[in-house]
mmCIF file of C-alpha atoms in Angstrom:
data_model
loop_
_atom_site.group_PDB
_atom_site.id
_atom_site.type_symbol
_atom_site.label_atom_id
_atom_site.label_comp_id
_atom_site.label_asym_id
_atom_site.label_seq_id
_atom_site.Cartn_x
_atom_site.Cartn_y
_atom_site.Cartn_z
ATOM 1 C CA MET N 24 0.010 -0.036 0.055
ATOM 2 C CA ASN N 25 1.457 3.355 1.103
ATOM 3 C CA THR N 26 4.971 2.906 2.222
ATOM 4 C CA PRO N 27 6.675 5.692 4.077
ATOM 5 C CA THR N 28 9.254 7.401 2.089
ATOM 6 C CA PRO N 29 12.642 8.792 3.681
ATOM 7 C CA ALA N 30 12.345 12.318 5.226
ATOM 8 C CA SER N 31 12.375 14.721 2.556
ATOM 9 C CA SER N 32 14.886 17.548 2.479
ATOM 10 C CA SER N 33 12.011 20.420 2.675
ATOM 11 C CA SER N 34 10.951 19.073 6.228
ATOM 12 C CA SER N 35 14.309 19.394 7.756
ATOM 13 C CA LYS N 36 15.325 22.642 5.659
ATOM 14 C CA LYS N 37 17.877 24.811 7.837
ATOM 15 C CA LYS N 38 16.821 28.490 7.776
ATOM 16 C CA VAL N 39 19.526 30.505 6.047
ATOM 17 C CA ARG N 40 19.861 34.187 7.093
ATOM 18 C CA LYS N 41 21.364 36.490 4.301
ATOM 19 C CA ASN N 42 23.963 38.971 5.450
ATOM 20 C CA VAL N 43 22.232 42.076 6.605
ATOM 21 C CA LEU N 44 24.418 45.177 6.548
ATOM 22 C CA ARG N 45 22.024 47.792 8.089
ATOM 23 C CA GLY N 46 19.482 47.330 10.733
ATOM 24 C CA ILE N 47 17.340 49.135 13.221
ATOM 25 C CA VAL N 48 17.954 48.753 17.051
ATOM 26 C CA HIS N 49 14.836 49.156 19.097
ATOM 27 C CA VAL N 50 15.559 50.070 22.796
ATOM 28 C CA HIS N 51 12.613 49.543 25.214
ATOM 29 C CA ALA N 52 13.759 50.983 28.519
ATOM 30 C CA THR N 53 11.253 50.673 31.320
ATOM 31 C CA PHE N 54 11.902 51.273 35.014
ATOM 32 C CA ASN N 55 12.176 47.508 35.575
ATOM 33 C CA ASN N 56 14.086 46.033 32.558
ATOM 34 C CA THR N 57 15.527 47.081 29.251
ATOM 35 C CA ILE N 58 14.971 45.108 26.116
ATOM 36 C CA VAL N 59 17.227 45.571 23.113
ATOM 37 C CA THR N 60 15.931 44.255 19.833
ATOM 38 C CA ILE N 61 17.451 44.459 16.532
ATOM 39 C CA THR N 62 15.515 44.116 13.312
ATOM 40 C CA ASP N 63 16.406 44.551 9.325
ATOM 41 C CA VAL N 64 15.182 47.614 7.578
ATOM 42 C CA ASN N 65 11.777 45.874 6.903
ATOM 43 C CA GLY N 66 11.281 45.219 10.555
ATOM 44 C CA GLU N 67 11.927 41.520 10.940
ATOM 45 C CA THR N 68 13.552 40.727 14.150
ATOM 46 C CA ILE N 69 17.092 39.420 13.850
ATOM 47 C CA ALA N 70 18.342 39.133 17.325
ATOM 48 C CA TRP N 71 17.200 40.402 20.829
ATOM 49 C CA ASP N 72 18.266 40.402 24.354
ATOM 50 C CA SER N 73 17.141 41.946 27.741
ATOM 51 C CA ALA N 74 18.771 42.596 31.034
ATOM 52 C CA GLY N 75 16.757 39.445 32.376
ATOM 53 C CA THR N 76 18.009 37.192 29.795
ATOM 54 C CA VAL N 77 21.613 38.278 30.149
ATOM 55 C CA GLY N 78 21.407 37.150 33.766
ATOM 56 C CA PHE N 79 20.426 40.123 36.127
ATOM 57 C CA LYS N 80 17.732 39.617 38.454
ATOM 58 C CA GLY N 81 15.623 41.945 40.603
ATOM 59 C CA ALA N 82 16.599 45.502 41.322
ATOM 60 C CA ARG N 83 19.925 45.014 39.183
ATOM 61 C CA LYS N 84 17.928 44.373 35.988
ATOM 62 C CA SER N 85 16.845 48.022 36.125
ATOM 63 C CA THR N 86 20.423 49.430 36.027
ATOM 64 C CA PRO N 87 22.487 51.052 33.190
ATOM 65 C CA PHE N 88 25.085 48.473 33.438
ATOM 66 C CA ALA N 89 22.490 45.713 32.817
ATOM 67 C CA ALA N 90 21.238 47.482 29.777
ATOM 68 C CA SER N 91 24.709 47.953 28.317
ATOM 69 C CA ARG N 92 25.397 44.233 28.899
ATOM 70 C CA ALA N 93 22.217 43.381 27.032
ATOM 71 C CA ALA N 94 23.310 45.711 24.056
ATOM 72 C CA GLU N 95 26.624 44.218 23.992
ATOM 73 C CA LYS N 96 25.399 40.687 23.797
ATOM 74 C CA VAL N 97 22.872 41.337 20.991
ATOM 75 C CA ALA N 98 25.561 43.361 19.168
ATOM 76 C CA GLY N 99 27.772 40.335 19.050
ATOM 77 C CA LYS N 100 24.996 38.224 17.724
ATOM 78 C CA VAL N 101 24.255 40.371 14.764
ATOM 79 C CA LYS N 102 27.937 41.131 14.093
ATOM 80 C CA ARG N 103 28.415 37.364 13.299
ATOM 81 C CA LEU N 104 25.608 37.882 10.721
ATOM 82 C CA GLY N 105 27.497 40.934 8.948
ATOM 83 C CA MET N 106 25.751 43.827 10.293
ATOM 84 C CA ARG N 107 27.946 47.198 10.611
ATOM 85 C CA GLU N 108 25.546 50.103 10.566
ATOM 86 C CA VAL N 109 22.448 50.502 12.930
ATOM 87 C CA GLU N 110 19.660 53.335 13.526
ATOM 88 C CA VAL N 111 18.867 53.451 17.107
ATOM 89 C CA ARG N 112 15.108 54.081 18.290
ATOM 90 C CA VAL N 113 14.870 54.376 21.955
ATOM 91 C CA LYS N 114 11.435 54.120 23.681
ATOM 92 C CA GLY N 115 10.605 54.577 27.298
ATOM 93 C CA PRO N 116 11.915 56.312 30.566
ATOM 94 C CA GLY N 117 14.205 53.898 31.943
ATOM 95 C CA PRO N 118 17.612 54.367 33.217
ATOM 96 C CA GLY N 119 19.226 52.035 30.524
ATOM 97 C CA ARG N 120 18.299 54.491 27.567
ATOM 98 C CA GLU N 121 21.963 56.056 26.891
ATOM 99 C CA SER N 122 23.912 53.092 28.088
ATOM 100 C CA ALA N 123 22.388 50.709 25.687
ATOM 101 C CA VAL N 124 23.351 53.002 22.857
ATOM 102 C CA THR N 125 26.931 53.255 24.091
ATOM 103 C CA GLY N 126 27.101 49.439 24.662
ATOM 104 C CA LEU N 127 26.262 49.040 20.846
ATOM 105 C CA ALA N 128 28.827 51.529 19.767
ATOM 106 C CA HIS N 129 31.657 50.049 21.914
ATOM 107 C CA ASN N 130 30.895 46.525 20.442
ATOM 108 C CA GLY N 131 31.770 47.700 16.923
ATOM 109 C CA LEU N 132 28.391 48.816 15.435
ATOM 110 C CA LYS N 133 28.365 52.156 13.789
ATOM 111 C CA VAL N 134 25.462 54.123 15.054
ATOM 112 C CA ILE N 135 23.943 56.272 12.312
ATOM 113 C CA ALA N 136 21.143 57.972 13.870
ATOM 114 C CA ILE N 137 19.334 58.096 17.369
ATOM 115 C CA GLU N 138 15.746 58.749 17.525
ATOM 116 C CA ASP N 139 13.439 58.906 20.476
ATOM 117 C CA HIS N 140 10.226 57.045 20.115
ATOM 118 C CA THR N 141 8.633 57.351 23.719
ATOM 119 C CA PRO N 142 4.984 57.699 23.304
ATOM 120 C CA ILE N 143 3.621 60.963 24.931
ATOM 121 C CA PRO N 144 -0.060 61.324 25.475
ATOM 122 C CA HIS N 145 -1.769 64.511 23.972
ATOM 123 C CA ASN N 146 -3.918 64.979 26.830
ATOM 124 C CA GLY N 147 -5.288 61.146 26.484
ATOM 125 C CA CYS N 148 -6.707 59.573 29.438
ATOM 126 C CA ARG N 149 -8.701 61.282 32.246
ATOM 127 C CA ALA N 150 -6.747 61.821 35.292
ATOM 128 C CA PRO N 151 -7.684 60.278 38.526
ATOM 129 C CA LYS N 152 -9.830 62.089 40.929
ATOM 130 C CA LYS N 153 -8.305 64.611 43.371
ATOM 131 C CA ARG N 154 -6.924 62.859 46.629
ATOM 132 C CA ARG N 155 -8.746 63.731 49.820
ATOM 133 C CA VAL N 156 -6.508 63.761 53.032
#
């Protein structure tokens, strides 16, 4: 009847990543953590790291040193893929904003532009009621 065929090459296909020369670094700096994501110019994620995945826990996760370590680690990942130039888009009010950018630059990536994409409300939500003491 139906005999099983050997595993075809399409099922065990290895994903091949082309050399990406330029990318966009998204730094999401909150008060508790800093997440560094590197995408190509189309917005597809290539590599990411955060202060938590690097090994920091608790209050040390929200330090500039942890953010720079996360940026250094993710820069090392994309340098192996051939990336040289990056644009940096920083979002959030956290303490790791500047140190993440310097961590990228110290690890051999050329920073072309730095943009601030922190969301600012234009009188959005209604404020909570006045506190009565």
